[in-house]
Short mmCIF file of N, CA and C in Angstrom, two decimals:
data_model
loop_
_atom_site.label_atom_id
_atom_site.label_comp_id
_atom_site.label_asym_id
_atom_site.label_seq_id
_atom_site.Cartn_x
_atom_site.Cartn_y
_atom_site.Cartn_z
N UNK A 5 -14.06 24.85 3.31
CA UNK A 5 -15.45 24.71 2.97
C UNK A 5 -15.63 23.83 1.76
N UNK A 6 -16.86 23.62 1.41
CA UNK A 6 -17.21 22.78 0.28
C UNK A 6 -18.04 23.56 -0.71
N UNK A 7 -17.99 23.17 -1.95
CA UNK A 7 -18.83 23.78 -2.96
C UNK A 7 -20.30 23.50 -2.64
N UNK A 8 -20.57 22.31 -2.13
CA UNK A 8 -21.93 21.92 -1.76
C UNK A 8 -21.92 21.54 -0.28
N UNK A 9 -22.05 22.55 0.61
CA UNK A 9 -21.89 22.31 2.06
C UNK A 9 -22.78 21.22 2.65
N UNK A 10 -24.01 21.05 2.12
CA UNK A 10 -24.90 20.04 2.72
C UNK A 10 -24.35 18.62 2.53
N UNK A 11 -23.47 18.43 1.57
CA UNK A 11 -22.88 17.11 1.39
C UNK A 11 -21.82 16.81 2.45
N UNK A 12 -21.18 17.85 2.99
CA UNK A 12 -20.23 17.65 4.09
C UNK A 12 -20.89 16.95 5.26
N UNK A 13 -22.17 17.22 5.47
CA UNK A 13 -22.88 16.65 6.61
C UNK A 13 -23.09 15.14 6.47
N UNK A 14 -22.81 14.62 5.28
CA UNK A 14 -22.90 13.17 5.10
C UNK A 14 -21.70 12.47 5.72
N UNK A 15 -20.71 13.24 6.09
CA UNK A 15 -19.52 12.72 6.78
C UNK A 15 -19.56 13.18 8.22
N UNK A 16 -18.65 12.64 9.04
CA UNK A 16 -18.54 13.08 10.42
C UNK A 16 -17.73 14.36 10.52
N UNK A 17 -17.96 15.11 11.58
CA UNK A 17 -17.27 16.39 11.78
C UNK A 17 -15.76 16.23 11.93
N UNK A 18 -15.32 15.07 12.40
CA UNK A 18 -13.89 14.85 12.63
C UNK A 18 -13.20 14.08 11.50
N UNK A 19 -13.86 13.97 10.34
CA UNK A 19 -13.24 13.30 9.20
C UNK A 19 -12.08 14.17 8.71
N UNK A 20 -10.92 13.57 8.58
CA UNK A 20 -9.69 14.30 8.28
C UNK A 20 -9.79 15.12 6.99
N UNK A 21 -10.56 14.67 6.05
CA UNK A 21 -10.67 15.35 4.76
C UNK A 21 -11.20 16.78 4.88
N UNK A 22 -11.96 17.08 5.93
CA UNK A 22 -12.55 18.40 6.09
C UNK A 22 -11.81 19.27 7.10
N UNK A 23 -10.71 18.75 7.62
CA UNK A 23 -9.97 19.47 8.65
C UNK A 23 -8.75 20.16 8.05
N UNK A 24 -8.25 21.14 8.77
CA UNK A 24 -7.04 21.83 8.31
C UNK A 24 -6.20 22.24 9.52
N UNK A 25 -5.05 22.78 9.23
CA UNK A 25 -4.19 23.29 10.29
C UNK A 25 -3.62 22.22 11.19
N UNK A 26 -3.39 22.58 12.43
CA UNK A 26 -2.71 21.68 13.37
C UNK A 26 -3.54 20.43 13.68
N UNK A 27 -4.86 20.55 13.68
CA UNK A 27 -5.72 19.41 13.96
C UNK A 27 -5.58 18.36 12.84
N UNK A 28 -5.59 18.82 11.60
CA UNK A 28 -5.40 17.94 10.45
C UNK A 28 -4.02 17.28 10.52
N UNK A 29 -3.02 18.06 10.82
CA UNK A 29 -1.65 17.57 10.89
C UNK A 29 -1.51 16.50 11.98
N UNK A 30 -2.15 16.73 13.13
CA UNK A 30 -2.12 15.77 14.23
C UNK A 30 -2.75 14.44 13.81
N UNK A 31 -3.92 14.50 13.17
CA UNK A 31 -4.58 13.27 12.73
C UNK A 31 -3.76 12.57 11.66
N UNK A 32 -3.19 13.33 10.75
CA UNK A 32 -2.37 12.74 9.69
C UNK A 32 -1.20 11.96 10.29
N UNK A 33 -0.59 12.54 11.32
CA UNK A 33 0.53 11.86 12.01
C UNK A 33 0.07 10.57 12.67
N UNK A 34 -1.14 10.58 13.24
CA UNK A 34 -1.69 9.38 13.87
C UNK A 34 -1.96 8.31 12.82
N UNK A 35 -2.45 8.71 11.66
CA UNK A 35 -2.82 7.75 10.62
C UNK A 35 -1.62 7.21 9.84
N UNK A 36 -0.51 7.89 9.84
CA UNK A 36 0.65 7.47 9.05
C UNK A 36 1.07 6.02 9.31
N UNK A 37 1.20 5.57 10.56
CA UNK A 37 1.62 4.17 10.79
C UNK A 37 0.63 3.14 10.26
N UNK A 38 -0.63 3.52 10.14
CA UNK A 38 -1.66 2.63 9.63
C UNK A 38 -1.39 2.28 8.17
N UNK A 39 -0.68 3.16 7.47
CA UNK A 39 -0.39 2.97 6.06
C UNK A 39 1.11 2.81 5.79
N UNK A 40 1.85 2.40 6.82
CA UNK A 40 3.29 2.17 6.68
C UNK A 40 3.53 0.89 5.87
N UNK A 41 4.74 0.72 5.34
CA UNK A 41 5.03 -0.53 4.59
C UNK A 41 4.76 -1.79 5.40
N UNK A 42 5.10 -1.79 6.68
CA UNK A 42 4.86 -2.95 7.53
C UNK A 42 3.35 -3.23 7.66
N UNK A 43 2.57 -2.16 7.87
CA UNK A 43 1.12 -2.32 7.98
C UNK A 43 0.53 -2.83 6.67
N UNK A 44 0.97 -2.26 5.56
CA UNK A 44 0.48 -2.67 4.25
C UNK A 44 0.80 -4.14 4.00
N UNK A 45 1.96 -4.59 4.44
CA UNK A 45 2.33 -6.00 4.30
C UNK A 45 1.32 -6.89 5.03
N UNK A 46 0.94 -6.49 6.24
CA UNK A 46 -0.06 -7.26 7.00
C UNK A 46 -1.39 -7.32 6.24
N UNK A 47 -1.83 -6.19 5.73
CA UNK A 47 -3.10 -6.13 5.03
C UNK A 47 -3.02 -6.94 3.73
N UNK A 48 -1.89 -6.86 3.03
CA UNK A 48 -1.74 -7.53 1.73
C UNK A 48 -1.93 -9.03 1.86
N UNK A 49 -1.39 -9.62 2.90
CA UNK A 49 -1.55 -11.06 3.10
C UNK A 49 -3.02 -11.43 3.23
N UNK A 50 -3.74 -10.66 4.01
CA UNK A 50 -5.17 -10.93 4.22
C UNK A 50 -5.95 -10.71 2.92
N UNK A 51 -5.66 -9.62 2.24
CA UNK A 51 -6.35 -9.29 0.99
C UNK A 51 -6.08 -10.37 -0.06
N UNK A 52 -4.84 -10.79 -0.19
CA UNK A 52 -4.46 -11.79 -1.17
C UNK A 52 -5.25 -13.08 -0.96
N UNK A 53 -5.33 -13.53 0.27
CA UNK A 53 -6.07 -14.76 0.59
C UNK A 53 -7.55 -14.62 0.23
N UNK A 54 -8.14 -13.49 0.59
CA UNK A 54 -9.57 -13.29 0.32
C UNK A 54 -9.86 -13.16 -1.17
N UNK A 55 -9.01 -12.46 -1.89
CA UNK A 55 -9.20 -12.29 -3.34
C UNK A 55 -9.13 -13.65 -4.03
N UNK A 56 -8.13 -14.45 -3.69
CA UNK A 56 -8.01 -15.78 -4.31
C UNK A 56 -9.25 -16.62 -4.05
N UNK A 57 -9.75 -16.56 -2.83
CA UNK A 57 -10.94 -17.33 -2.46
C UNK A 57 -12.14 -16.89 -3.30
N UNK A 58 -12.34 -15.58 -3.43
CA UNK A 58 -13.49 -15.09 -4.18
C UNK A 58 -13.34 -15.33 -5.68
N UNK A 59 -12.16 -15.18 -6.20
CA UNK A 59 -11.97 -15.42 -7.63
C UNK A 59 -12.21 -16.88 -7.98
N UNK A 60 -11.78 -17.79 -7.11
CA UNK A 60 -12.05 -19.21 -7.34
C UNK A 60 -13.55 -19.49 -7.31
N UNK A 61 -14.22 -18.89 -6.35
CA UNK A 61 -15.66 -19.07 -6.20
C UNK A 61 -16.42 -18.47 -7.39
N UNK A 62 -15.94 -17.33 -7.88
CA UNK A 62 -16.62 -16.61 -8.95
C UNK A 62 -16.22 -17.06 -10.35
N UNK A 63 -15.22 -17.88 -10.45
CA UNK A 63 -14.66 -18.29 -11.75
C UNK A 63 -15.76 -18.71 -12.73
N UNK A 64 -15.77 -18.07 -13.90
CA UNK A 64 -16.71 -18.42 -14.94
C UNK A 64 -18.10 -17.84 -14.80
N UNK A 65 -18.31 -16.99 -13.82
CA UNK A 65 -19.64 -16.40 -13.66
C UNK A 65 -19.54 -14.88 -13.59
N UNK A 66 -20.62 -14.23 -13.95
CA UNK A 66 -20.70 -12.78 -13.93
C UNK A 66 -20.96 -12.28 -12.51
N UNK A 67 -20.26 -11.23 -12.12
CA UNK A 67 -20.49 -10.62 -10.81
C UNK A 67 -20.93 -9.18 -11.02
N UNK A 68 -21.99 -8.80 -10.38
CA UNK A 68 -22.52 -7.44 -10.52
C UNK A 68 -21.61 -6.44 -9.81
N UNK A 69 -21.82 -5.18 -10.12
CA UNK A 69 -21.07 -4.12 -9.46
C UNK A 69 -21.30 -4.17 -7.95
N UNK A 70 -22.49 -4.55 -7.53
CA UNK A 70 -22.79 -4.66 -6.10
C UNK A 70 -21.95 -5.76 -5.45
N UNK A 71 -21.73 -6.86 -6.15
CA UNK A 71 -20.89 -7.93 -5.60
C UNK A 71 -19.46 -7.46 -5.43
N UNK A 72 -18.97 -6.71 -6.42
CA UNK A 72 -17.61 -6.18 -6.32
C UNK A 72 -17.51 -5.16 -5.19
N UNK A 73 -18.54 -4.33 -5.04
CA UNK A 73 -18.55 -3.35 -3.94
C UNK A 73 -18.57 -4.07 -2.59
N UNK A 74 -19.33 -5.15 -2.51
CA UNK A 74 -19.38 -5.93 -1.27
C UNK A 74 -18.02 -6.56 -0.98
N UNK A 75 -17.34 -7.02 -2.03
CA UNK A 75 -15.99 -7.56 -1.85
C UNK A 75 -15.04 -6.48 -1.33
N UNK A 76 -15.12 -5.28 -1.90
CA UNK A 76 -14.27 -4.17 -1.43
C UNK A 76 -14.55 -3.88 0.04
N UNK A 77 -15.82 -3.88 0.43
CA UNK A 77 -16.18 -3.66 1.82
C UNK A 77 -15.64 -4.80 2.68
N UNK A 78 -15.81 -6.02 2.22
CA UNK A 78 -15.33 -7.20 2.96
C UNK A 78 -13.82 -7.11 3.19
N UNK A 79 -13.09 -6.69 2.15
CA UNK A 79 -11.63 -6.55 2.27
C UNK A 79 -11.26 -5.48 3.28
N UNK A 80 -11.94 -4.33 3.20
CA UNK A 80 -11.64 -3.27 4.14
C UNK A 80 -11.93 -3.70 5.57
N UNK A 81 -13.08 -4.30 5.78
CA UNK A 81 -13.46 -4.72 7.14
C UNK A 81 -12.49 -5.79 7.66
N UNK A 82 -12.07 -6.70 6.80
CA UNK A 82 -11.11 -7.73 7.22
C UNK A 82 -9.79 -7.10 7.63
N UNK A 83 -9.32 -6.13 6.86
CA UNK A 83 -8.06 -5.44 7.21
C UNK A 83 -8.25 -4.52 8.41
N UNK A 84 -9.43 -3.97 8.52
CA UNK A 84 -9.69 -3.03 9.61
C UNK A 84 -10.00 -3.69 10.93
N UNK A 85 -10.81 -4.73 10.90
CA UNK A 85 -11.31 -5.31 12.14
C UNK A 85 -10.99 -6.78 12.33
N UNK A 86 -10.54 -7.45 11.30
CA UNK A 86 -10.37 -8.90 11.37
C UNK A 86 -11.66 -9.55 10.92
N UNK A 87 -12.08 -10.60 11.57
CA UNK A 87 -13.28 -11.31 11.16
C UNK A 87 -14.53 -10.60 11.65
N UNK A 88 -15.50 -10.46 10.74
CA UNK A 88 -16.79 -9.86 11.06
C UNK A 88 -17.87 -10.74 10.45
N UNK A 89 -18.99 -10.86 11.13
CA UNK A 89 -20.08 -11.72 10.67
C UNK A 89 -20.63 -11.24 9.33
N UNK A 90 -20.99 -12.21 8.49
CA UNK A 90 -21.51 -11.92 7.15
C UNK A 90 -22.78 -11.07 7.21
N UNK A 91 -23.63 -11.34 8.18
CA UNK A 91 -24.87 -10.57 8.34
C UNK A 91 -24.58 -9.09 8.56
N UNK A 92 -23.59 -8.80 9.38
CA UNK A 92 -23.20 -7.42 9.64
C UNK A 92 -22.66 -6.77 8.36
N UNK A 93 -21.86 -7.51 7.60
CA UNK A 93 -21.33 -6.99 6.33
C UNK A 93 -22.45 -6.66 5.35
N UNK A 94 -23.42 -7.54 5.24
CA UNK A 94 -24.56 -7.30 4.35
C UNK A 94 -25.32 -6.06 4.77
N UNK A 95 -25.57 -5.94 6.06
CA UNK A 95 -26.28 -4.77 6.60
C UNK A 95 -25.50 -3.49 6.32
N UNK A 96 -24.22 -3.52 6.60
CA UNK A 96 -23.35 -2.36 6.37
C UNK A 96 -23.34 -1.99 4.88
N UNK A 97 -23.30 -2.97 4.02
CA UNK A 97 -23.29 -2.74 2.58
C UNK A 97 -24.58 -2.05 2.13
N UNK A 98 -25.71 -2.53 2.59
CA UNK A 98 -26.99 -1.92 2.22
C UNK A 98 -27.08 -0.48 2.74
N UNK A 99 -26.67 -0.28 3.97
CA UNK A 99 -26.69 1.08 4.53
C UNK A 99 -25.75 2.00 3.75
N UNK A 100 -24.61 1.47 3.37
CA UNK A 100 -23.62 2.26 2.64
C UNK A 100 -24.17 2.69 1.28
N UNK A 101 -24.87 1.79 0.61
CA UNK A 101 -25.48 2.12 -0.68
C UNK A 101 -26.51 3.23 -0.52
N UNK A 102 -27.32 3.15 0.52
CA UNK A 102 -28.31 4.20 0.79
C UNK A 102 -27.62 5.51 1.10
N UNK A 103 -26.56 5.46 1.90
CA UNK A 103 -25.80 6.66 2.25
C UNK A 103 -25.20 7.30 1.00
N UNK A 104 -24.63 6.48 0.12
CA UNK A 104 -24.02 7.00 -1.10
C UNK A 104 -25.03 7.73 -1.99
N UNK A 105 -26.27 7.30 -1.98
CA UNK A 105 -27.30 7.95 -2.78
C UNK A 105 -27.50 9.42 -2.36
N UNK A 106 -27.14 9.73 -1.12
CA UNK A 106 -27.26 11.12 -0.66
C UNK A 106 -26.43 12.09 -1.47
N UNK A 107 -25.37 11.61 -2.11
CA UNK A 107 -24.53 12.49 -2.92
C UNK A 107 -25.20 12.89 -4.23
N UNK A 108 -26.31 12.23 -4.54
CA UNK A 108 -27.04 12.60 -5.75
C UNK A 108 -28.17 13.59 -5.46
N UNK A 109 -28.34 13.94 -4.19
CA UNK A 109 -29.41 14.86 -3.80
C UNK A 109 -29.24 16.20 -4.53
N UNK A 110 -30.33 16.67 -5.09
CA UNK A 110 -30.29 17.92 -5.84
C UNK A 110 -30.59 19.15 -5.00
N UNK A 111 -31.00 18.92 -3.78
CA UNK A 111 -31.31 20.06 -2.89
C UNK A 111 -30.68 19.80 -1.51
N UNK A 112 -30.49 20.86 -0.75
CA UNK A 112 -29.79 20.73 0.55
C UNK A 112 -30.69 20.40 1.74
N UNK A 113 -31.93 19.98 1.49
CA UNK A 113 -32.87 19.78 2.58
C UNK A 113 -33.11 18.30 2.83
N UNK A 114 -32.87 17.88 4.06
CA UNK A 114 -33.09 16.48 4.45
C UNK A 114 -34.52 16.32 4.94
N UNK A 115 -35.45 16.43 4.03
CA UNK A 115 -36.88 16.32 4.33
C UNK A 115 -37.25 14.83 4.35
N UNK A 116 -38.02 14.38 5.37
CA UNK A 116 -38.39 12.97 5.42
C UNK A 116 -38.91 12.46 4.07
N UNK A 117 -38.38 11.29 3.70
CA UNK A 117 -38.76 10.66 2.44
C UNK A 117 -37.81 10.97 1.29
N UNK A 118 -36.98 12.00 1.42
CA UNK A 118 -36.06 12.35 0.34
C UNK A 118 -34.80 11.50 0.40
N UNK A 119 -34.07 11.49 -0.70
CA UNK A 119 -32.82 10.74 -0.77
C UNK A 119 -31.85 11.23 0.30
N UNK A 120 -31.75 12.54 0.48
CA UNK A 120 -30.82 13.10 1.46
C UNK A 120 -31.21 12.69 2.88
N UNK A 121 -32.48 12.72 3.18
CA UNK A 121 -32.96 12.30 4.50
C UNK A 121 -32.59 10.83 4.76
N UNK A 122 -32.85 9.98 3.77
CA UNK A 122 -32.54 8.56 3.90
C UNK A 122 -31.03 8.36 4.08
N UNK A 123 -30.25 9.17 3.37
CA UNK A 123 -28.79 9.08 3.50
C UNK A 123 -28.34 9.44 4.91
N UNK A 124 -28.95 10.47 5.49
CA UNK A 124 -28.60 10.85 6.87
C UNK A 124 -29.00 9.77 7.87
N UNK A 125 -30.15 9.14 7.63
CA UNK A 125 -30.58 8.04 8.48
C UNK A 125 -29.60 6.88 8.37
N UNK A 126 -29.18 6.58 7.15
CA UNK A 126 -28.21 5.49 6.93
C UNK A 126 -26.88 5.83 7.61
N UNK A 127 -26.44 7.08 7.50
CA UNK A 127 -25.19 7.50 8.15
C UNK A 127 -25.28 7.26 9.66
N UNK A 128 -26.38 7.64 10.26
CA UNK A 128 -26.54 7.43 11.71
C UNK A 128 -26.44 5.95 12.07
N UNK A 129 -27.05 5.10 11.26
CA UNK A 129 -27.00 3.66 11.53
C UNK A 129 -25.60 3.10 11.26
N UNK A 130 -24.94 3.58 10.22
CA UNK A 130 -23.55 3.16 9.95
C UNK A 130 -22.67 3.54 11.14
N UNK A 131 -22.83 4.75 11.63
CA UNK A 131 -22.02 5.21 12.77
C UNK A 131 -22.30 4.35 14.00
N UNK A 132 -23.56 3.98 14.21
CA UNK A 132 -23.90 3.12 15.35
C UNK A 132 -23.21 1.76 15.19
N UNK A 133 -23.27 1.20 13.98
CA UNK A 133 -22.62 -0.10 13.74
C UNK A 133 -21.11 -0.01 13.90
N UNK A 134 -20.51 1.07 13.41
CA UNK A 134 -19.06 1.23 13.56
C UNK A 134 -18.67 1.33 15.03
N UNK A 135 -19.44 2.05 15.81
CA UNK A 135 -19.17 2.13 17.26
C UNK A 135 -19.25 0.75 17.90
N UNK A 136 -20.26 -0.01 17.49
CA UNK A 136 -20.42 -1.37 18.01
C UNK A 136 -19.23 -2.25 17.59
N UNK A 137 -18.79 -2.11 16.34
CA UNK A 137 -17.65 -2.89 15.85
C UNK A 137 -16.36 -2.50 16.59
N UNK A 138 -16.20 -1.22 16.87
CA UNK A 138 -15.02 -0.75 17.61
C UNK A 138 -15.05 -1.33 19.02
N UNK A 139 -16.21 -1.27 19.68
CA UNK A 139 -16.32 -1.83 21.04
C UNK A 139 -16.08 -3.33 21.04
N UNK A 140 -16.64 -4.04 20.06
CA UNK A 140 -16.40 -5.49 19.96
C UNK A 140 -14.92 -5.78 19.73
N UNK A 141 -14.29 -4.97 18.88
CA UNK A 141 -12.86 -5.16 18.63
C UNK A 141 -12.07 -5.02 19.92
N UNK A 142 -12.34 -3.97 20.66
CA UNK A 142 -11.61 -3.74 21.92
C UNK A 142 -11.85 -4.87 22.92
N UNK A 143 -13.08 -5.33 22.99
CA UNK A 143 -13.42 -6.41 23.92
C UNK A 143 -12.68 -7.70 23.56
N UNK A 144 -12.63 -8.01 22.27
CA UNK A 144 -12.05 -9.28 21.82
C UNK A 144 -10.56 -9.22 21.51
N UNK A 145 -10.00 -8.02 21.46
CA UNK A 145 -8.59 -7.85 21.09
C UNK A 145 -7.90 -6.84 22.00
N UNK A 146 -7.42 -7.28 23.14
CA UNK A 146 -6.73 -6.35 24.04
C UNK A 146 -5.45 -5.82 23.39
N UNK A 147 -4.85 -4.77 23.96
CA UNK A 147 -3.67 -4.13 23.36
C UNK A 147 -2.51 -5.08 23.05
N UNK A 148 -2.38 -6.15 23.81
CA UNK A 148 -1.26 -7.07 23.58
C UNK A 148 -1.57 -8.17 22.55
N UNK A 149 -2.78 -8.17 22.00
CA UNK A 149 -3.18 -9.21 21.03
C UNK A 149 -2.51 -9.01 19.67
N UNK A 150 -2.50 -10.08 18.90
CA UNK A 150 -1.96 -10.03 17.54
C UNK A 150 -2.75 -9.03 16.70
N UNK A 151 -4.08 -9.05 16.82
CA UNK A 151 -4.93 -8.16 16.02
C UNK A 151 -4.67 -6.69 16.32
N UNK A 152 -4.24 -6.40 17.54
CA UNK A 152 -3.96 -5.00 17.88
C UNK A 152 -2.74 -4.47 17.13
N UNK A 153 -1.92 -5.40 16.64
CA UNK A 153 -0.70 -5.00 15.93
C UNK A 153 -0.81 -5.19 14.42
N UNK A 154 -1.81 -5.95 13.95
CA UNK A 154 -1.88 -6.29 12.53
C UNK A 154 -3.11 -5.75 11.80
N UNK A 155 -4.04 -5.13 12.52
CA UNK A 155 -5.23 -4.57 11.86
C UNK A 155 -5.22 -3.06 11.97
N UNK A 156 -5.93 -2.44 11.07
CA UNK A 156 -6.08 -0.99 11.09
C UNK A 156 -6.70 -0.55 12.42
N UNK A 157 -7.72 -1.26 12.85
CA UNK A 157 -8.41 -0.88 14.09
C UNK A 157 -7.48 -0.98 15.29
N UNK A 158 -6.70 -2.04 15.37
CA UNK A 158 -5.77 -2.18 16.48
C UNK A 158 -4.76 -1.05 16.51
N UNK A 159 -4.25 -0.71 15.34
CA UNK A 159 -3.27 0.38 15.26
C UNK A 159 -3.88 1.72 15.67
N UNK A 160 -5.16 1.92 15.37
CA UNK A 160 -5.80 3.19 15.72
C UNK A 160 -6.34 3.20 17.15
N UNK A 161 -6.93 2.10 17.57
CA UNK A 161 -7.52 2.03 18.93
C UNK A 161 -6.49 2.19 20.02
N UNK A 162 -5.31 1.63 19.78
CA UNK A 162 -4.33 1.55 20.85
C UNK A 162 -3.14 2.49 20.65
N UNK A 163 -3.31 3.51 19.83
CA UNK A 163 -2.27 4.52 19.67
C UNK A 163 -2.35 5.47 20.86
N UNK A 164 -1.25 5.56 21.59
CA UNK A 164 -1.23 6.35 22.81
C UNK A 164 -0.33 7.57 22.65
N UNK A 165 -0.69 8.63 23.37
CA UNK A 165 0.17 9.81 23.38
C UNK A 165 1.27 9.65 24.42
N UNK A 166 2.06 10.68 24.62
CA UNK A 166 3.19 10.61 25.57
C UNK A 166 2.75 10.37 27.00
N UNK A 167 1.49 10.68 27.31
CA UNK A 167 0.97 10.51 28.66
C UNK A 167 0.24 9.17 28.85
N UNK A 168 0.24 8.33 27.79
CA UNK A 168 -0.41 7.03 27.88
C UNK A 168 -1.90 7.07 27.62
N UNK A 169 -2.42 8.18 27.08
CA UNK A 169 -3.85 8.30 26.77
C UNK A 169 -4.09 7.97 25.30
N UNK A 170 -5.30 7.45 25.01
CA UNK A 170 -5.65 7.19 23.61
C UNK A 170 -5.58 8.49 22.82
N UNK A 171 -4.98 8.42 21.65
CA UNK A 171 -4.82 9.62 20.84
C UNK A 171 -6.09 9.97 20.06
N UNK A 172 -6.97 8.99 19.89
CA UNK A 172 -8.21 9.23 19.15
C UNK A 172 -9.42 8.95 20.02
N UNK A 173 -10.39 9.84 19.96
CA UNK A 173 -11.66 9.59 20.64
C UNK A 173 -12.46 8.59 19.81
N UNK A 174 -13.47 8.02 20.40
CA UNK A 174 -14.32 7.10 19.65
C UNK A 174 -14.95 7.80 18.45
N UNK A 175 -15.36 9.07 18.62
CA UNK A 175 -15.97 9.79 17.51
C UNK A 175 -14.97 10.03 16.38
N UNK A 176 -13.74 10.34 16.71
CA UNK A 176 -12.71 10.49 15.68
C UNK A 176 -12.48 9.17 14.95
N UNK A 177 -12.48 8.07 15.69
CA UNK A 177 -12.35 6.75 15.07
C UNK A 177 -13.49 6.50 14.10
N UNK A 178 -14.71 6.69 14.55
CA UNK A 178 -15.89 6.43 13.71
C UNK A 178 -15.87 7.32 12.46
N UNK A 179 -15.65 8.61 12.64
CA UNK A 179 -15.68 9.54 11.50
C UNK A 179 -14.65 9.18 10.45
N UNK A 180 -13.49 8.76 10.89
CA UNK A 180 -12.42 8.48 9.93
C UNK A 180 -12.47 7.06 9.37
N UNK A 181 -12.95 6.09 10.15
CA UNK A 181 -13.18 4.76 9.60
C UNK A 181 -14.24 4.86 8.51
N UNK A 182 -15.27 5.65 8.75
CA UNK A 182 -16.31 5.89 7.76
C UNK A 182 -15.71 6.52 6.50
N UNK A 183 -14.84 7.48 6.67
CA UNK A 183 -14.17 8.11 5.53
C UNK A 183 -13.30 7.10 4.77
N UNK A 184 -12.58 6.26 5.51
CA UNK A 184 -11.75 5.23 4.86
C UNK A 184 -12.62 4.24 4.08
N UNK A 185 -13.78 3.90 4.65
CA UNK A 185 -14.72 3.02 3.94
C UNK A 185 -15.12 3.66 2.62
N UNK A 186 -15.45 4.93 2.67
CA UNK A 186 -15.85 5.67 1.47
C UNK A 186 -14.70 5.69 0.45
N UNK A 187 -13.50 5.96 0.92
CA UNK A 187 -12.35 6.05 0.02
C UNK A 187 -12.06 4.72 -0.66
N UNK A 188 -12.29 3.62 0.04
CA UNK A 188 -11.99 2.30 -0.51
C UNK A 188 -13.16 1.59 -1.16
N UNK A 189 -14.31 2.24 -1.18
CA UNK A 189 -15.51 1.57 -1.64
C UNK A 189 -15.51 1.25 -3.13
N UNK A 190 -15.18 2.20 -3.94
CA UNK A 190 -15.23 1.96 -5.40
C UNK A 190 -13.89 2.15 -6.04
#
């Protein structure tokens, strides 16, 4: 449980952070290869290139906390999905900021117009966008593609059990990608 249960609802039900026992252990085992040394090496190359590009562009100028947060999101999405349109990143960033405000809610009621209500609306839209991004990834990157082996999404989308079935449902993917976004945001 949580000290403030209404804040748990800002995450998905299948987010690993709120799970325990065998279900948590199963998800942890699925996620381990995503953070293996080989996987990290793949991500590091992409991150290094993007950081150098942004630092050159930003050289000598002040960048707001929002710009740095957008860069963190851009890095995560690049490692997670590969290339994503800038418009989608901007939209996701704005929704994420609204969602984050939900953690400042002083009461547990998502009444229309309140910060918590807006955060829940943003979460729903983030989840919709993540589902769309997952579907686009699958459409554009079949299991035998390079991206299926070098991105977080490929490693998670195409992880199969002993019977050849996907180990993660789309909802498990969305809930945990959302959690990873949160973990890497600031």
